PDB file of C-alpha atoms in Angstrom:
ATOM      1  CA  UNK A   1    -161.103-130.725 -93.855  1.00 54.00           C
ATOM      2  CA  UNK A   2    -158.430-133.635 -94.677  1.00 61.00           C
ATOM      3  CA  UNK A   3    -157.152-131.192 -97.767  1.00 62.00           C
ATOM      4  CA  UNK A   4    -156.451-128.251 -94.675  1.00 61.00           C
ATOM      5  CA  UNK A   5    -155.141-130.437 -92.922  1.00 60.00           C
ATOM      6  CA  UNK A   6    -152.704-131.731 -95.346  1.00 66.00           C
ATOM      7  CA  UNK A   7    -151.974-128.285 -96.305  1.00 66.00           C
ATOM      8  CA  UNK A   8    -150.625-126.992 -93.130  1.00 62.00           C
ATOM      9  CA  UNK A   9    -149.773-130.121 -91.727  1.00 60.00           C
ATOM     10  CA  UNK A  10    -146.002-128.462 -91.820  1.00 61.00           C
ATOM     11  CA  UNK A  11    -147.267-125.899 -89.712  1.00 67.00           C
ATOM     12  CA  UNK A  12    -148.982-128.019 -86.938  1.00 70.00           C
ATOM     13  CA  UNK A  13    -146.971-129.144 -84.157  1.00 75.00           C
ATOM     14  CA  UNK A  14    -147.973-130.258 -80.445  1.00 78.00           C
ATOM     15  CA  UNK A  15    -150.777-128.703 -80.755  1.00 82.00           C
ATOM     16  CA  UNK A  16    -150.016-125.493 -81.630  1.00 84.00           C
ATOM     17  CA  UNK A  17    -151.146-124.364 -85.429  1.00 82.00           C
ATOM     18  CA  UNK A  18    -148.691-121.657 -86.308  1.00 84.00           C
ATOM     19  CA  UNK A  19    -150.648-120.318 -89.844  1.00 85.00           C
ATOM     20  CA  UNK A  20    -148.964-117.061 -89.598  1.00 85.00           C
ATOM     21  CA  UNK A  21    -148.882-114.976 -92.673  1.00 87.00           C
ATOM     22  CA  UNK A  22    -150.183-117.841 -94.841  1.00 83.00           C
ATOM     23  CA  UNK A  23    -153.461-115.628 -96.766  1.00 84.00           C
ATOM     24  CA  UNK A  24    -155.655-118.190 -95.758  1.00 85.00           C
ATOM     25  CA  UNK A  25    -158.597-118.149 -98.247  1.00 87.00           C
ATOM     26  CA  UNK A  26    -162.115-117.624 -96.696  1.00 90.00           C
ATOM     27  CA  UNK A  27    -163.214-120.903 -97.893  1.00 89.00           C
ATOM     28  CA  UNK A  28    -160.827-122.684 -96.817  1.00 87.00           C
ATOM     29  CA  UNK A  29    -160.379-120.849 -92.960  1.00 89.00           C
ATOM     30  CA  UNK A  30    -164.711-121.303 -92.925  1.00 89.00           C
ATOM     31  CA  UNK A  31    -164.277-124.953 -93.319  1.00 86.00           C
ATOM     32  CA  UNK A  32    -161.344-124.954 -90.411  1.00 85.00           C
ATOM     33  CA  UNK A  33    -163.532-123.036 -87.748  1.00 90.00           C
ATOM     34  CA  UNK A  34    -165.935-125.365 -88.493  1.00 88.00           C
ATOM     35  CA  UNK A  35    -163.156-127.999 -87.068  1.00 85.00           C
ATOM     36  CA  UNK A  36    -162.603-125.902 -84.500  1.00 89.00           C
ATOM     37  CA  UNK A  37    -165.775-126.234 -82.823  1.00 90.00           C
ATOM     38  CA  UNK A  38    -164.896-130.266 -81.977  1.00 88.00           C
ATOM     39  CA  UNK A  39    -161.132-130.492 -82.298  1.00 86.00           C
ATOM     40  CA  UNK A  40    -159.484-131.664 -79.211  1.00 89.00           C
ATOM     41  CA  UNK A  41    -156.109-131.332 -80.514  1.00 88.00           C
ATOM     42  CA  UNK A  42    -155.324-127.734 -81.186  1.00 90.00           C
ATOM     43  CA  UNK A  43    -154.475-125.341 -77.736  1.00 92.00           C
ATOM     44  CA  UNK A  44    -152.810-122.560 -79.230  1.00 93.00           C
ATOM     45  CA  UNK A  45    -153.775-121.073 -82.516  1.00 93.00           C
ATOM     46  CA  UNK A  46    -151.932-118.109 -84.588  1.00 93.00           C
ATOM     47  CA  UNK A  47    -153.665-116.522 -87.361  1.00 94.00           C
ATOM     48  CA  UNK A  48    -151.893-113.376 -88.038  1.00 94.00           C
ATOM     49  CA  UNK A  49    -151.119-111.596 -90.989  1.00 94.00           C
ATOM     50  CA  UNK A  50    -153.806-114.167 -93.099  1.00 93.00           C
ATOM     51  CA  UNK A  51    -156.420-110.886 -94.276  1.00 93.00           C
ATOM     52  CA  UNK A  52    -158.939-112.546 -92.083  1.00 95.00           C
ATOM     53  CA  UNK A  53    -162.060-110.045 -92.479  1.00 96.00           C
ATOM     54  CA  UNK A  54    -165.325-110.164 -90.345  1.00 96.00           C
ATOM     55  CA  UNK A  55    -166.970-113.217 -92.258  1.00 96.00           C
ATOM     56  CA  UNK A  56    -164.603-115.248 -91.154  1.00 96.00           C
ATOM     57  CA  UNK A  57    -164.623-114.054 -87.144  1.00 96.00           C
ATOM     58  CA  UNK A  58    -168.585-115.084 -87.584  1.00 96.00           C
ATOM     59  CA  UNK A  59    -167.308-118.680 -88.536  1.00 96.00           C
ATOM     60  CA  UNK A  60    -164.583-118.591 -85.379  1.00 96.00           C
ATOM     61  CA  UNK A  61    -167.358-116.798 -83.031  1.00 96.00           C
ATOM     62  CA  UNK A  62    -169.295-119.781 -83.620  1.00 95.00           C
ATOM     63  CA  UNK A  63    -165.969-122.548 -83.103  1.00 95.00           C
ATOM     64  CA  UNK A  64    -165.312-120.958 -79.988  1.00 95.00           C
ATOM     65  CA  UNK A  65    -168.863-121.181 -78.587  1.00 94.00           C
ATOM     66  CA  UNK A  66    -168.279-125.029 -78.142  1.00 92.00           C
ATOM     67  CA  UNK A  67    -164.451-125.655 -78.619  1.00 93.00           C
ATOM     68  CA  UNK A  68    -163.007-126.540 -74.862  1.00 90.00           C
ATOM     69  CA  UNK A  69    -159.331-126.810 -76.101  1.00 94.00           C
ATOM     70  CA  UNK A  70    -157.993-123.424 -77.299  1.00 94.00           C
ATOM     71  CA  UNK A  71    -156.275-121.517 -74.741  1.00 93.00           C
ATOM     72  CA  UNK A  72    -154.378-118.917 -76.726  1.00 93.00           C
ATOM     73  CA  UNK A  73    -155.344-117.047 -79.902  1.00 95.00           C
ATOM     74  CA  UNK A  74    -153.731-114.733 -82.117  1.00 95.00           C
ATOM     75  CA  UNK A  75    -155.490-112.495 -84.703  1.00 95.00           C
ATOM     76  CA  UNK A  76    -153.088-109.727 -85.231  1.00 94.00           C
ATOM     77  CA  UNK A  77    -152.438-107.651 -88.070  1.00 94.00           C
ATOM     78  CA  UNK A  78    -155.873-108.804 -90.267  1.00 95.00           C
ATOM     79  CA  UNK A  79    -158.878-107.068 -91.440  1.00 95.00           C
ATOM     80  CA  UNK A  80    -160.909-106.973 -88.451  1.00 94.00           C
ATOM     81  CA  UNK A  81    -163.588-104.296 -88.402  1.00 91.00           C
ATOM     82  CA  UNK A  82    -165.715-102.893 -85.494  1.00 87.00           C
ATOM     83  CA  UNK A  83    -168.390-105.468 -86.463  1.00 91.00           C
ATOM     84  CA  UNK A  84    -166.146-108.619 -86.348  1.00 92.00           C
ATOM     85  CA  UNK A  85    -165.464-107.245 -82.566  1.00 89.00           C
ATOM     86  CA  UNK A  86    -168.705-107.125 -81.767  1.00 87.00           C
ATOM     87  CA  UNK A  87    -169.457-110.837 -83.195  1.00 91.00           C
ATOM     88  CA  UNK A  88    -166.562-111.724 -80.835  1.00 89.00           C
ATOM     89  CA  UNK A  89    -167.215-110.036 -77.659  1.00 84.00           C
ATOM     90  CA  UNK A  90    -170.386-112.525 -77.046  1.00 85.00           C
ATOM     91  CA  UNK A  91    -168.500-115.699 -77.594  1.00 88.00           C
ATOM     92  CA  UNK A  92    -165.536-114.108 -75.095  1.00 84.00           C
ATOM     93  CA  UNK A  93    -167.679-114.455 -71.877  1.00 81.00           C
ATOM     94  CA  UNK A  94    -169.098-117.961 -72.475  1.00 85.00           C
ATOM     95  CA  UNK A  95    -165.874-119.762 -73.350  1.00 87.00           C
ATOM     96  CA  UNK A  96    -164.366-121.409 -70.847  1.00 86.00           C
ATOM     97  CA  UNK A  97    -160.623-122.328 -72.135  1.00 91.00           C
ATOM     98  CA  UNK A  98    -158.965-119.176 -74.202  1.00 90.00           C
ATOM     99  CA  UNK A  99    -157.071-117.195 -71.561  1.00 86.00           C
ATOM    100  CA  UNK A 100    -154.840-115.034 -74.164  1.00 88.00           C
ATOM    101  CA  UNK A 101    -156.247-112.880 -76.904  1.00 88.00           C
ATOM    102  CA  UNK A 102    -154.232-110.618 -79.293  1.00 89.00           C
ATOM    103  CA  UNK A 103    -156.211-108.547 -81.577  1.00 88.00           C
ATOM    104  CA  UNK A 104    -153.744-105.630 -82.204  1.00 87.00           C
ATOM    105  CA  UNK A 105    -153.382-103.492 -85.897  1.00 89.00           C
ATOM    106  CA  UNK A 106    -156.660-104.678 -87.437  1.00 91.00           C
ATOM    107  CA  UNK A 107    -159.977-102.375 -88.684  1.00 89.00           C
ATOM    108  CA  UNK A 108    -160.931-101.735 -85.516  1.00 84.00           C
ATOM    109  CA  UNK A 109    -161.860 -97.978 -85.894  1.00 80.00           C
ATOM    110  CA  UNK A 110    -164.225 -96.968 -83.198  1.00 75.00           C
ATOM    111  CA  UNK A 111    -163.044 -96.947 -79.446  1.00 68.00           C
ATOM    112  CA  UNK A 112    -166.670 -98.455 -78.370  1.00 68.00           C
ATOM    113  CA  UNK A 113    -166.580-102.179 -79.798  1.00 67.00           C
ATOM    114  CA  UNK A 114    -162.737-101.940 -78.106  1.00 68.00           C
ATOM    115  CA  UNK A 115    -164.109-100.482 -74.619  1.00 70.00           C
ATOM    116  CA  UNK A 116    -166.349-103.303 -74.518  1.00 70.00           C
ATOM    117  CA  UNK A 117    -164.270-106.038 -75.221  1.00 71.00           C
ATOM    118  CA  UNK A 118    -161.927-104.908 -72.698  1.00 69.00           C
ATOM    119  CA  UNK A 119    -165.111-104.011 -70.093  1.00 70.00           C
ATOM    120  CA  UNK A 120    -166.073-107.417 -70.293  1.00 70.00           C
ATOM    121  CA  UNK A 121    -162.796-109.300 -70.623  1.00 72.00           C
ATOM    122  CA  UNK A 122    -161.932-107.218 -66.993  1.00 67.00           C
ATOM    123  CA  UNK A 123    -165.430-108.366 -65.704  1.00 71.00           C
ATOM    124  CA  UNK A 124    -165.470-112.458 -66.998  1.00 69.00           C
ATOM    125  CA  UNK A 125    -161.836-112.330 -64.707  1.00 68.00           C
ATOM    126  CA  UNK A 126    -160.657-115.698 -67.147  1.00 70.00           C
ATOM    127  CA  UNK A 127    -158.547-114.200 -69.809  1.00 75.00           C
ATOM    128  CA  UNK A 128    -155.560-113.542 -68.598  1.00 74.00           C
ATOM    129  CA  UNK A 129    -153.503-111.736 -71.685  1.00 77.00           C
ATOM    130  CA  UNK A 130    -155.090-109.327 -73.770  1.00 76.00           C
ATOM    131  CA  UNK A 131    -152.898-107.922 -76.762  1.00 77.00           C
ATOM    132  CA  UNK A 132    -154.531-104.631 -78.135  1.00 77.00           C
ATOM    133  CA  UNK A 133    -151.649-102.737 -79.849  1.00 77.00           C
ATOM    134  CA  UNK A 134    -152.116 -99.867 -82.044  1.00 77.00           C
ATOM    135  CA  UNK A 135    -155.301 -98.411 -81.119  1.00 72.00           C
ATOM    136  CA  UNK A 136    -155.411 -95.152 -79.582  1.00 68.00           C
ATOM    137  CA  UNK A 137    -157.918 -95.320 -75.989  1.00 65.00           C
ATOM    138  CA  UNK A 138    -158.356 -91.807 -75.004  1.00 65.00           C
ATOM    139  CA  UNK A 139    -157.922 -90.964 -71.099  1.00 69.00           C
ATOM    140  CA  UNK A 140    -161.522 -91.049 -70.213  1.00 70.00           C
ATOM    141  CA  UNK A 141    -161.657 -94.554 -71.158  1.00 66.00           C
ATOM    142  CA  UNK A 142    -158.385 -95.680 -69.924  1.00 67.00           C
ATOM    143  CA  UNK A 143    -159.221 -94.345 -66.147  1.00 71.00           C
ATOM    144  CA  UNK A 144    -162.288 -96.533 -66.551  1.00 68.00           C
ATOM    145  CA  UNK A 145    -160.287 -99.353 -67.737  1.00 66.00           C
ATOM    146  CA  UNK A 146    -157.799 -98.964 -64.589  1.00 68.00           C
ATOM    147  CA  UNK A 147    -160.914 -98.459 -62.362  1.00 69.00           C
ATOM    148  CA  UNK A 148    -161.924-102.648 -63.952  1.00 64.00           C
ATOM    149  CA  UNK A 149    -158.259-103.771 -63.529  1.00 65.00           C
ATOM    150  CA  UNK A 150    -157.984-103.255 -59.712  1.00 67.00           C
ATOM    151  CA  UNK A 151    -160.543-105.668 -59.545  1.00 64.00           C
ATOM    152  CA  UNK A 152    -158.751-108.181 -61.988  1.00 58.00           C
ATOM    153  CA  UNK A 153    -155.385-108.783 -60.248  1.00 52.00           C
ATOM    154  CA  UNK A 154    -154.408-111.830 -63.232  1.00 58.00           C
ATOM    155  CA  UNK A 155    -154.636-109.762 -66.144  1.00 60.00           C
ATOM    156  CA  UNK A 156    -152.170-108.515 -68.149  1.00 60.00           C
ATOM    157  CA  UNK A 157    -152.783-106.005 -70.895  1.00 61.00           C
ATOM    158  CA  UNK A 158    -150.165-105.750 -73.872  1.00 57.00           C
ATOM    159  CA  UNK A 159    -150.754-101.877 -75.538  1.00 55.00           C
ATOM    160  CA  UNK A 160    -148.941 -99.712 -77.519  1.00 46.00           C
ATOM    161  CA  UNK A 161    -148.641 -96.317 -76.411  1.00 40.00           C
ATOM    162  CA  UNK A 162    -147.424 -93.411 -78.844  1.00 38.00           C
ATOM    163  CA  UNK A 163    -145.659 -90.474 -77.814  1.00 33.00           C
ATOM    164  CA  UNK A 164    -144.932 -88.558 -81.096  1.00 35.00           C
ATOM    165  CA  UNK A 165    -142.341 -90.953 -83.319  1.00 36.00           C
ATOM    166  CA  UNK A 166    -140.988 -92.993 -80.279  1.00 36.00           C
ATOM    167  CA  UNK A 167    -143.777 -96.200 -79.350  1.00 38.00           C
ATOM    168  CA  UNK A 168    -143.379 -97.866 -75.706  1.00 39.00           C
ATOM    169  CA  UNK A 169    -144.643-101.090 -74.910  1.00 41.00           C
ATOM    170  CA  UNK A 170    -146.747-101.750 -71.225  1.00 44.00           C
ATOM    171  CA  UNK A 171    -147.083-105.022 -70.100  1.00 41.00           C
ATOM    172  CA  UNK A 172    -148.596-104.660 -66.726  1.00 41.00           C
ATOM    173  CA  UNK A 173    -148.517-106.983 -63.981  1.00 37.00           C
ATOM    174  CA  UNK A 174    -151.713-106.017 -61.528  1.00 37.00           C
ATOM    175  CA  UNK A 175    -150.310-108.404 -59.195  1.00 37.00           C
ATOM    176  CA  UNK A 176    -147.519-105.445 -58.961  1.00 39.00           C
ATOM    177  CA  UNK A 177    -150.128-102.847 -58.619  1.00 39.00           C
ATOM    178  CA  UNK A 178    -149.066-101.402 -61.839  1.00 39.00           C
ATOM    179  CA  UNK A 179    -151.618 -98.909 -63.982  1.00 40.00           C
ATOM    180  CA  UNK A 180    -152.324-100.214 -67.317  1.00 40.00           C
ATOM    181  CA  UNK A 181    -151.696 -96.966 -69.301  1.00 39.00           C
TER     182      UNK A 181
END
C-alpha cells in the first residue's frame, strides 16, 4: 500500500484524496479499498473519470462495510454497470458515515438497479446528497421517488433532466417542499 500511497501522495490533502481522472489500474485501486476498510484518515474520496468497472466496486463494497471515516464519495463518469449497483446498494444501508454519493454518467443501463438505490437511500434517511446525472427515470418511477422524498426532508437529489438539446440541473431542497423532478 506504501507504493499507492507514495504515488498519490500529491493528491492527498486533509483528508480528502482527490484521484480524479488518474486511470487508476485495478490492481492497484484493489489493494487501496483494501486500505479503505481500516483507514482513519481519509473523509472525502473522489474517484472520477479513473475507468473503475464493477470488479473494483466489489473491492469498495467490501471497504465500506467496515470503514467509519468516509463521508463523501465520488464515482462519476466510470464504467459502472447495473451489477456494480447492485454490489453497492447492500453496503449503502449498513454504513454508517458516507452521507454524499455521486454516481452520475457510468454503465448503469437499466432503471431497476437505479430505482433501488434511490428506494433505499430515501428509506435508510442518512445520505444526504445523491448525484445521479444522466440517466433517464421515466415518470412512473419518479412519482414514486417523490412519494419516498416527502418522507426524507434532508435529502437532496442532484439529476439531470433533458429537454431536447437544452439540460437543466435540480438540486432540490425538501426542506423547501420542492419535487425532485
Amino acid at each position: 500500500m506504501d507504493y499507492i500511497y507514495e504515488r498519490y501522495s500529491k493528491i492527498f490533502k486533509n483528508g480528502i484524496w482527490n484521484i480524479y481522472n488518474y486511470n487508476i489500474r485495478k490492481e492497484e485501486f484493489i489493494v487501496f479499498a483494501k486500505t479503505l476498510e481500516t483507514d482513519k484518515t481519509i473523509y472525502k474520496l473522489n474517484l472520477s473519470y479513473n475507468n473503475i468497472d464493477d470488479d473494483c466496486i466489489i473491492a469498495l463494497a467490501k471497504a465500506l462495510k467496515s470503514n467509519q471515516t468516509l463521508h463523501t464519495l465520488n464515482l462519476d463518469n466510470n464504467k459502472i454497470s447495473d451489477i456494480g449497483l447492485s454490489v453497492l446498494i447492500p453496503v449503502l444501508l449498513i454504513n454508517k458515515t458516507l452521507h454524499t454519493l455521486t454516481i452520475s454518467y457510468n454503465n448503469i443501463t437499466k432503471i431497476k438497479p437505479m430505482t433501488i438505490l434511490l428506494i433505499r437511500i430515501l428509506e435508510k434517511k442518512t445520505i444526504h446528497t445523491l448525484g445521479i446525472y444522466g440517466y433517464n427515470i421515466d415518470n412512473r418511477v419518479k412519482n414514486e421517488i417523490n412519494v419516498l422524498l416527502n418522507r426524507n426532508y434532508n435529502l437532496y437529489i442532484l439529476n439531470e433532466v433533458r429537454f431536447g438539446k437544452r439540460a437543466q440541473t435540480n438540486i432540490i431542497d425538501l426542506n423547501n417542499n420542492h419535487n425532485i423532478f
